[in-house]
XYZ file of C-alpha atoms in Angstrom:
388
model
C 95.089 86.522 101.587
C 95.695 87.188 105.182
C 98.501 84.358 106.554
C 98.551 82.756 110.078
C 101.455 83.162 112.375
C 103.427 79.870 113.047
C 102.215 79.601 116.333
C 98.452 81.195 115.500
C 96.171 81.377 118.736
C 92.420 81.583 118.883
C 92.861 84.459 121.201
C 94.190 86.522 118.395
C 91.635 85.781 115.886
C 89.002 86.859 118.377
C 90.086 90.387 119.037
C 90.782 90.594 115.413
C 87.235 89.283 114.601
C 85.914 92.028 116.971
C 87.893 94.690 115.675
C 86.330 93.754 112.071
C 82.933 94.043 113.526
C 82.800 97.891 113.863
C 84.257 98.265 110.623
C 81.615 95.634 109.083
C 78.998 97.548 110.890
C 79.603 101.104 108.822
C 78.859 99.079 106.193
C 75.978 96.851 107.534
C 74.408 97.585 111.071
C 72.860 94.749 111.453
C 76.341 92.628 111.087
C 76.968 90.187 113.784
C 80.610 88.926 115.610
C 79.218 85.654 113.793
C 79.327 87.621 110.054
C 82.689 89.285 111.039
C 84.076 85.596 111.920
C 82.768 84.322 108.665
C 84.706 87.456 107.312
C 87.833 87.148 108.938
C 87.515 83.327 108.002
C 87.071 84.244 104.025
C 90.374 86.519 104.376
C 92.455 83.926 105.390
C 91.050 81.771 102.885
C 88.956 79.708 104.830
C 84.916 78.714 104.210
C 83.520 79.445 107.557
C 85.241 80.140 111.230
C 84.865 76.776 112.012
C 87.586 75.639 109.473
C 89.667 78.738 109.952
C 89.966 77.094 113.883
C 90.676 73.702 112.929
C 93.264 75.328 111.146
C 94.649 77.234 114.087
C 94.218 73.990 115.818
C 96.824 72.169 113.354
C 99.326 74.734 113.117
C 99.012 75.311 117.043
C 102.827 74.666 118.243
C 104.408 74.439 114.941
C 107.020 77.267 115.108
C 110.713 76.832 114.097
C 113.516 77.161 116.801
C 116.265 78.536 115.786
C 119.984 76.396 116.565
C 120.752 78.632 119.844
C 124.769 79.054 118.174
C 122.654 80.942 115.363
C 120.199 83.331 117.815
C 123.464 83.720 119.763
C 125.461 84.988 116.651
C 123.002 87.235 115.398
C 122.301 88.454 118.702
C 126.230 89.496 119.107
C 125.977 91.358 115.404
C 123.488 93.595 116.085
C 124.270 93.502 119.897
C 121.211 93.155 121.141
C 122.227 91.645 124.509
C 122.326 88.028 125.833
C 120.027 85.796 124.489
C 117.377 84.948 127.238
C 115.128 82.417 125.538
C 114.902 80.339 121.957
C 114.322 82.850 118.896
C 111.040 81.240 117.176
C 110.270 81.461 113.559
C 107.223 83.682 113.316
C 105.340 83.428 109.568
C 106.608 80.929 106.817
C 108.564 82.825 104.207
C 107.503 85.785 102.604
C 109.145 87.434 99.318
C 111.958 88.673 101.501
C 112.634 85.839 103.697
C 111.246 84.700 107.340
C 110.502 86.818 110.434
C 111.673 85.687 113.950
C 111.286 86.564 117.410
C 114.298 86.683 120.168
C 114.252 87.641 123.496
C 117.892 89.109 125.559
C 118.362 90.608 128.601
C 117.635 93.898 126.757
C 114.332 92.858 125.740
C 112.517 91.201 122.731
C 113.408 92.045 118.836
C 111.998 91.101 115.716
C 114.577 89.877 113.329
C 114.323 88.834 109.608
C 116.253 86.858 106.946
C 116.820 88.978 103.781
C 117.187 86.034 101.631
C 114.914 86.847 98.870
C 114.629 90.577 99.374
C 114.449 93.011 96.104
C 114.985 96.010 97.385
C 113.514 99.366 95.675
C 115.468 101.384 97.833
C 118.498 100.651 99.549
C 118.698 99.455 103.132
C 119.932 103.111 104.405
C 117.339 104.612 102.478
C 114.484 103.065 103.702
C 115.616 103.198 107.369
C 116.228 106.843 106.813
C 112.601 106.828 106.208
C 111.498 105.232 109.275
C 113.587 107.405 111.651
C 111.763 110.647 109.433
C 108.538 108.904 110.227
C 109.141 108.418 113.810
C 110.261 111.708 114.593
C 107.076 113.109 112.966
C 104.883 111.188 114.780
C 104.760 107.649 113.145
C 104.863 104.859 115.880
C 107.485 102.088 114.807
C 109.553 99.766 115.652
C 112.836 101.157 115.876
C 115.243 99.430 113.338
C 118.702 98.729 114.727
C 122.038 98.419 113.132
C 124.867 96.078 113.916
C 127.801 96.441 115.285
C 129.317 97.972 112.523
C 126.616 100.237 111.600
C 124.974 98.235 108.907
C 121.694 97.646 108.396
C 121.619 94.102 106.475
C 124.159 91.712 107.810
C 125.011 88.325 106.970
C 124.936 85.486 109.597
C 125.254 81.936 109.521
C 124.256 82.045 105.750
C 121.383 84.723 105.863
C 121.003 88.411 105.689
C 119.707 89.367 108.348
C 118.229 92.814 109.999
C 116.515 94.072 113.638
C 114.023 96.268 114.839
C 113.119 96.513 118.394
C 109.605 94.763 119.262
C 106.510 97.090 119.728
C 103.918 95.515 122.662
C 100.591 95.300 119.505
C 97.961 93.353 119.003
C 97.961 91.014 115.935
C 97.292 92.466 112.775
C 94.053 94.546 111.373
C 91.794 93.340 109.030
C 89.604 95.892 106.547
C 87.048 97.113 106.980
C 88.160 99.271 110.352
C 86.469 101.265 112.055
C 86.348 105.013 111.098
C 89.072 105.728 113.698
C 91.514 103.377 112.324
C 90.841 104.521 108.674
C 91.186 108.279 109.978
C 94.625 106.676 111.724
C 95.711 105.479 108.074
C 95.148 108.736 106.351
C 96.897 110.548 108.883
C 99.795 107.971 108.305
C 100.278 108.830 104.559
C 99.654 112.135 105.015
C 102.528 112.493 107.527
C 104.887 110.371 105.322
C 103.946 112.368 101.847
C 104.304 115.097 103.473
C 108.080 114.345 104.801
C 108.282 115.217 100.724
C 111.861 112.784 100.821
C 113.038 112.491 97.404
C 113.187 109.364 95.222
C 114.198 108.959 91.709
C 111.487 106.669 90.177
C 108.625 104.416 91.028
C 107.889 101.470 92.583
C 108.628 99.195 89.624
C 105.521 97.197 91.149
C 103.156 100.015 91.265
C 105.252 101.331 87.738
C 104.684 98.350 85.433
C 103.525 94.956 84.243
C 106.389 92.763 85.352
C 105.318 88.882 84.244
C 106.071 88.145 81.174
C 103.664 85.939 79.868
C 100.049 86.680 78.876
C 96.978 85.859 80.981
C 95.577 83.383 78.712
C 98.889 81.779 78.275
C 99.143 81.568 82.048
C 95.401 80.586 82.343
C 96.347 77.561 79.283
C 99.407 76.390 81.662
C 97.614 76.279 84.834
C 94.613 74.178 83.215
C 97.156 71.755 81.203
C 98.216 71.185 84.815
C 95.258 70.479 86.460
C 95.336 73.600 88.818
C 92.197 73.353 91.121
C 91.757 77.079 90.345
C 92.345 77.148 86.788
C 88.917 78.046 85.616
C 88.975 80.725 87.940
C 91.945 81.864 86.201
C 90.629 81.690 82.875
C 87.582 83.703 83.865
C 89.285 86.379 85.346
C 91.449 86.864 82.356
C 88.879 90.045 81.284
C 89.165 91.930 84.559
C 92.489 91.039 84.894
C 93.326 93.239 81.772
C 91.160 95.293 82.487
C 92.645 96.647 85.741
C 95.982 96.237 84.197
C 94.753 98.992 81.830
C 93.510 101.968 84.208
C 95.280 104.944 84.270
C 97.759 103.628 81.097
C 97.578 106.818 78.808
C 97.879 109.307 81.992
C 100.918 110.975 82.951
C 102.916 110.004 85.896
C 102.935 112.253 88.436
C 106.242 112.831 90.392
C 107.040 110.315 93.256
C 107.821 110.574 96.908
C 109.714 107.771 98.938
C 107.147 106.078 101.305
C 106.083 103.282 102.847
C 104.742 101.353 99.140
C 102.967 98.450 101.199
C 100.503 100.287 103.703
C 97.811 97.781 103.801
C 95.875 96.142 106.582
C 98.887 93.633 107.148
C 101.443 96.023 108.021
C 99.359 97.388 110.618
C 98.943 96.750 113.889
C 97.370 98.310 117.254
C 99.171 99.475 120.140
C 97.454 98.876 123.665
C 96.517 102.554 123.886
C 95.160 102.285 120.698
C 97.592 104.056 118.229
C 98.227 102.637 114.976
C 101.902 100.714 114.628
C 103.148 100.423 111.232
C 105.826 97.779 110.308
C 107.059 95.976 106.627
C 109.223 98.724 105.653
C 111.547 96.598 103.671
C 109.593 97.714 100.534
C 110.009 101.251 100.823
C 110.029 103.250 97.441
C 108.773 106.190 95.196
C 105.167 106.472 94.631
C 103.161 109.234 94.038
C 100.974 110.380 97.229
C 97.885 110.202 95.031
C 98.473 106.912 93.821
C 99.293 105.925 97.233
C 96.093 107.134 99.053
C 94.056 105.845 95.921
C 95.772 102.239 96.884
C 94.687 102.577 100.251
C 91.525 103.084 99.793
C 91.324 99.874 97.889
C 92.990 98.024 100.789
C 91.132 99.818 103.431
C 87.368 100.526 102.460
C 86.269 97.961 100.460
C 84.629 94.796 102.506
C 83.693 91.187 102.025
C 82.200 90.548 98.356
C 83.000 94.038 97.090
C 80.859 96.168 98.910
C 82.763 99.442 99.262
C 83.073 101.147 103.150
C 81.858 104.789 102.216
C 82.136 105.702 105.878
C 86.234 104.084 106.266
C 86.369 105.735 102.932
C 85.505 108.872 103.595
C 86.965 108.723 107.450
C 90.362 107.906 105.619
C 90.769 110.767 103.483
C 89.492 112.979 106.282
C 92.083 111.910 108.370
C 94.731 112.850 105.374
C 93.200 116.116 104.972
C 93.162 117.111 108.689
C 97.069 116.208 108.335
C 97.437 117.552 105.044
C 95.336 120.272 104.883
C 94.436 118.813 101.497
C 93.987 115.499 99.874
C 95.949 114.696 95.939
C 93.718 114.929 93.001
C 91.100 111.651 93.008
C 90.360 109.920 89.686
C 90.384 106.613 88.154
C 93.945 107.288 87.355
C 94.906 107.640 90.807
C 94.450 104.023 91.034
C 96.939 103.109 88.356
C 99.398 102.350 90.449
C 97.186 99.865 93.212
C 95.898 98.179 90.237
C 99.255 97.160 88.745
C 100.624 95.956 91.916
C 97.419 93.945 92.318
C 97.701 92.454 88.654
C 101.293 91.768 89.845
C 100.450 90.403 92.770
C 98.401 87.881 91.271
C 100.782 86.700 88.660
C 103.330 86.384 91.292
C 101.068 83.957 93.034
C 99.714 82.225 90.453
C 103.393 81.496 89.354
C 104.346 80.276 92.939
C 101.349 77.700 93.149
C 102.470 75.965 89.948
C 105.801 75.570 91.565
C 105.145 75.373 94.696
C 106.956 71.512 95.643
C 105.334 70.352 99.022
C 102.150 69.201 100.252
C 102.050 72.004 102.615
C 102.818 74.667 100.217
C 100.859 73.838 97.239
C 97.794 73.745 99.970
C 98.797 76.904 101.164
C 99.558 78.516 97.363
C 96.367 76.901 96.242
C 93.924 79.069 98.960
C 95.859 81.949 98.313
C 95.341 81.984 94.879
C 91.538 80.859 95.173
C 90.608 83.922 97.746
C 92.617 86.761 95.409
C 90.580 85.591 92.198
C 87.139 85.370 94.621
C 87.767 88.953 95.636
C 89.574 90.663 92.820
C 88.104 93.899 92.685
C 86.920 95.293 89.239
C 86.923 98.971 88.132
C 83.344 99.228 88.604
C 84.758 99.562 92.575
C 87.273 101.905 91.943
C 84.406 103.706 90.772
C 82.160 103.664 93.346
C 85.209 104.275 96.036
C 85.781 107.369 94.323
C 81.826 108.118 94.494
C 82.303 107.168 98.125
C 84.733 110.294 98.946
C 83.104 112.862 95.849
């Protein structure tokens, strides 16, 4: 589920709405801005627009200030210059901590707690990634070490690490156009093809990490009255099912990338070229696992329906970089479909504990949209039909 900034305006959802129209309309011509706002609506786990903007209306305002002795201090670590301006909190907390925003006399930076933050790869590691990236023709936001030379400090009880803010829009939402999708192929292609060595795989992409069974999860969320626990319970089939593609296949050998390269971590420059940010979970996958998990995030739109033209416009674009594209089977999609089953245990697990008001409403949508739109492997089939 897509999350709202703290500070979400209606501005932003309107451009991204628009942007979701041409990919919508490779997949339906007759789509309307009024089906891609109902769209765009669904992914943030709303019913219709008109919810998604009372929403925006609520949260309008809402984002944290930082104590200025704190933006000061963190500012002076990673001298960044003179703080010019309160550093705002910009997204509640993710699985690595909170993102901010902090303008100095040097100009504006994105800066993020590390709180929570597992790494795959070291700190070093994954910026060593970026600065391959951007010197092959990746746009970025430039990370930026402190003082000291470090990438992760600690500050007034945080980690903490910079990057240098890129002028983007707000973030994309799948189905894109064919462009974009030829922009994301290019992307992986560029980063496989960096070839920088890694000595495993993304334990999320690698393996099963809950440890309890999906009944036994679906049994505790209905003794507790979860308002999605039937949904749970239903999904228990597909949910081992997709946990089981690609299990008796043979890994094939990794490459450090990116890991995350979805929608979210995207965003578009004013002229138009594709920014890519949410490096922090950087690690080894292999590249055909990796463009089999992008084509899940990227080509398949509202209700299932798979984007043959994104598709097909995606893997283009990684052959045109390439000059090939990694072998394309159900297997490929091994890893995507762990990381999904993973992903939805991991939420599933934070709704039951989730404390507040405002987080078990939050937790609750989440969870409600991922079961809605869990894909099955009937669409990794046809996404692989889509590109034959």
């Amino acid at each position: 589920m897509k999350t709202l900034p703290d500070n979400p305006h209606l501005d932003h959802l309107r451009q991204q709405a628009k942007e979701l129209l041409a990919g919508l309309r490779d997949v339906d011509p007759t789509a309307t801005l009024a089906d891609a706002q109902a769209a765009l609506a669904g992914q943030y786990g709303f019913h219709t627009w008109p919810e998604l903007k009372a929403e925006v209306d609520r949260m309008h305002g809402q984002a944290d200030t930082a104590d200025p002795s704190l933006a000061r201090a963190v500012a002076d670590r990673f001298d960044l210059g003179s703080v010019a301006g309160p550093m705002r909190s910009l997204a509640r907390p993710d699985d690595i901590g909170r993102r901010w925003s902090i303008t100095t006399d040097r100009g504006r930076f994105t800066i993020r707690t590390m709180d929570t933050w597992l790494p795959i790869v070291d700190a070093d590691t994954d910026v060593a990634l970026q600065l391959a990236a951007a010197a092959a023709g990746v746009l970025l936001p430039t990370p930026v070490r402190s003082r000291d030379g470090e990438v992760v400090e600690s500050v007034g009880g945080h980690r903490w690490r910079a990057y240098h803010q890129l002028p983007a829009g707000p973030p994309l939402a799948a189905p894109v156009s064919a462009a974009v999708a030829g922009a994301v192929g290019d992307v992986l292609a560029t980063l496989h093809g960096l070839a920088l060595p890694v000595d495993r795989v993304s334990p999320w992409h690698a393996r099963r990490l809950g440890p309890a069974s999906w009944a036994g999860l679906a049994a505790t969320a209905t003794a507790r009255q979860a308002p999605w626990a039937g949904q749970l319970a239903a999904a228990v089939p597909a949910l081992e099912d997709l946990a089981a593609v690609g299990r008796d296949v043979p890994v094939p050998d990794p490459v450090l990338t990116h890991n995350t390269l979805g929608p979210a971590q995207t965003r578009l420059a004013p002229d138009g070229r594709l920014v890519v940010v949410g490096w922090e979970h950087s690690g080894g996958q292999p590249p055909a696992w990796e463009l089999a998990n992008a084509l899940l995030d990227w080509a398949v739109a509202p209700h299932g329906r798979v984007d043959a033209v994104g598709a097909r416009a995606l893997v283009d674009g990684y052959r045109r970089r390439a000059g090939g594209v990694p072998t394309r089977c159900l297997a490929d999609f091994r890893g995507a479909a762990t990381g999904l089953v993973n992903y939805v245990y991991e939420q599933v697990e934070a709704a039951l504990a989730a404390e507040t008001t405002e987080d078990r409403r939050y937790a609750d949508r989440g969870v409600r949209h991922l079961l809605t739109h869990l894909p099955t492997r009937t669409t990794l089939e046809r996404l692989l039909d889509a590109v034959a």
